[in-house]
Amino acid sequence: MLDIDPGVVLLPGLVDTHVHICEPGNTEWEGFASATMAAAAGGITTLVDMPLDSAPVTVSTSALDIKRRAAQGQCAIDVGFWGGVIPGNLDELGSLHDAGVLGFKCFLADSGSGDFPPVDGRQLTAALRVLRELHAPLLVHAESAEAAAAVPQARGRSYAGYLAAHPRGLENLAIAQVIEAARTTGGQAHIVHLSSSDALPMIPSARGDGVRLTAETCPHYLILTAEEIADGATAAKCSPPVREAANREMLWSGLNDQVLDLVVSDHSPCTAMMKELDSGDFALAWGGISSVQLSLPLVWTEARRRGFTLTDVASWMAERPARLAGLTGKGRIAVGCDADFCLFAPGEHFVVEPDRLHHRHPVTPYSGRTLSGVVRGTMLRGRFVTGERPQGRLLARATS
Ligand SMILES: [Zn+2]
């Protein structure tokens, strides 16, 4: 029997479907052991790895094999994989699906990795057509490459300059493109890390027409605001960018209205040097925020102030991500599901100290911030995750 403190709530183990693990190839940025320990410390029991930051990128079954071998025996929690869609790998999608990826990811703009180029509109449509037959979702980084090319790039320490170089229109245009591609093909599309609140009204409109569309946002868009990001504070650089406070409030409304389905970390790590903390140059710094360990208390801190409940949070951060990834045995406390739990003390508080973060490079824009909610323990299949012996499994489609 578990002896649980009355101030502790039993949540379903969280499911984070947007985590970049860079092993093999860029393990000095992040690896399976460090990322999964950080996730476990944050109450997450399942994560799904993005296909682009390792070498090789996960765009073929041979690359997936290499990735799985690298992960084997290292994972503190369960790990699944997204496959990649890039120009020219359409013929690989069926075999990647058979090999167990949970779905696919593509970019419509530069991914930052030369090995993972973006697809154009024709290729997006072709991929959705193939994936419809496989019953697999296509996760899309929705920023328009054509529109981005026309915007002058800002250099230097100004956050306003960085924001101006990544206007909402890049997202709005790309999300409209994804909607039309999903409409014409009948494929299932998912918008990752939605930042532009302008795009929200398009989503229920499309769903009303029968378009199969879901969307996520991330803790940084729900917590940070452009107004408070100091010039040179590149720890907060991500892409698409954190926007204004009014935009943040619209994203919370999007969650309330169920226009946004889920909240996932987009844990996107790199070395401290790549964050250009000394120069503070937003053009040079890596775009990505490492937050897998903090996503639950970050979201809860803001959610409770707005009157949301832990049931809402569990829906955004466990049940719906599991559904996106087709993990029917995850994300819920229910008979037949895995006994994955997060023991959470919602009324407690703590101050973010980078030294206590388990991910490889403890660079964080949240240092010194007081957050509500403390993860007291994480259980995977009924056993506490201690880190002494990795007990995570590598998940394949339809096995969980
Ligand atoms: Zn990402």
JSON list of C-alpha atoms in Angstrom, two decimals, residues 5 13 17 36 50 84 86 91 103 107 110 134 150 186 188 190 206 216 232 243 246 273 309 320 327 347 358-359 385:
[
{"chain": "A", "resi": 5, "resn": "ASP", "atom": "CA", "xyz": [0.50, 12.46, 2.54]},
{"chain": "A", "resi": 13, "resn": "GLY", "atom": "CA", "xyz": [1.89, 9.93, -15.11]},
{"chain": "A", "resi": 17, "resn": "THR", "atom": "CA", "xyz": [4.96, 14.06, -26.82]},
{"chain": "A", "resi": 36, "resn": "THR", "atom": "CA", "xyz": [14.44, 10.78, -18.99]},
{"chain": "A", "resi": 50, "resn": "MET", "atom": "CA", "xyz": [11.44, 14.17, -31.96]},
{"chain": "A", "resi": 84, "resn": "GLY", "atom": "CA", "xyz": [10.55, 12.29, -39.74]},
{"chain": "A", "resi": 86, "resn": "ILE", "atom": "CA", "xyz": [11.61, 15.17, -45.27]},
{"chain": "A", "resi": 91, "resn": "ASP", "atom": "CA", "xyz": [8.77, 5.65, -49.57]},
{"chain": "A", "resi": 103, "resn": "GLY", "atom": "CA", "xyz": [3.46, 9.12, -36.03]},
{"chain": "A", "resi": 107, "resn": "PHE", "atom": "CA", "xyz": [8.81, 21.24, -40.86]},
{"chain": "A", "resi": 110, "resn": "ASP", "atom": "CA", "xyz": [14.11, 25.75, -41.73]},
{"chain": "A", "resi": 134, "resn": "LEU", "atom": "CA", "xyz": [-1.47, 4.40, -42.31]},
{"chain": "A", "resi": 150, "resn": "ALA", "atom": "CA", "xyz": [10.83, 37.96, -46.96]},
{"chain": "A", "resi": 186, "resn": "GLY", "atom": "CA", "xyz": [-8.42, 13.66, -45.16]},
{"chain": "A", "resi": 188, "resn": "GLN", "atom": "CA", "xyz": [-4.73, 13.83, -39.56]},
{"chain": "A", "resi": 190, "resn": "HIS", "atom": "CA", "xyz": [-1.34, 18.24, -35.52]},
{"chain": "A", "resi": 206, "resn": "ALA", "atom": "CA", "xyz": [-11.71, 23.79, -39.76]},
{"chain": "A", "resi": 216, "resn": "GLU", "atom": "CA", "xyz": [-0.60, 22.00, -28.83]},
{"chain": "A", "resi": 232, "resn": "GLY", "atom": "CA", "xyz": [20.35, 39.53, -24.41]},
{"chain": "A", "resi": 243, "resn": "ARG", "atom": "CA", "xyz": [4.96, 36.80, -27.80]},
{"chain": "A", "resi": 246, "resn": "ALA", "atom": "CA", "xyz": [-2.08, 39.77, -24.53]},
{"chain": "A", "resi": 273, "resn": "MET", "atom": "CA", "xyz": [27.76, 27.69, -25.27]},
{"chain": "A", "resi": 309, "resn": "THR", "atom": "CA", "xyz": [-8.13, 22.47, -11.92]},
{"chain": "A", "resi": 320, "resn": "ARG", "atom": "CA", "xyz": [-4.64, 14.09, -24.69]},
{"chain": "A", "resi": 327, "resn": "LEU", "atom": "CA", "xyz": [-0.83, 5.19, -26.49]},
{"chain": "A", "resi": 347, "resn": "GLY", "atom": "CA", "xyz": [-0.18, 23.52, -2.57]},
{"chain": "A", "resi": 358, "resn": "HIS", "atom": "CA", "xyz": [18.68, 16.83, -14.28]},
{"chain": "A", "resi": 359, "resn": "HIS", "atom": "CA", "xyz": [18.87, 17.63, -17.96]},
{"chain": "A", "resi": 385, "resn": "VAL", "atom": "CA", "xyz": [11.42, 5.78, -10.50]}
]
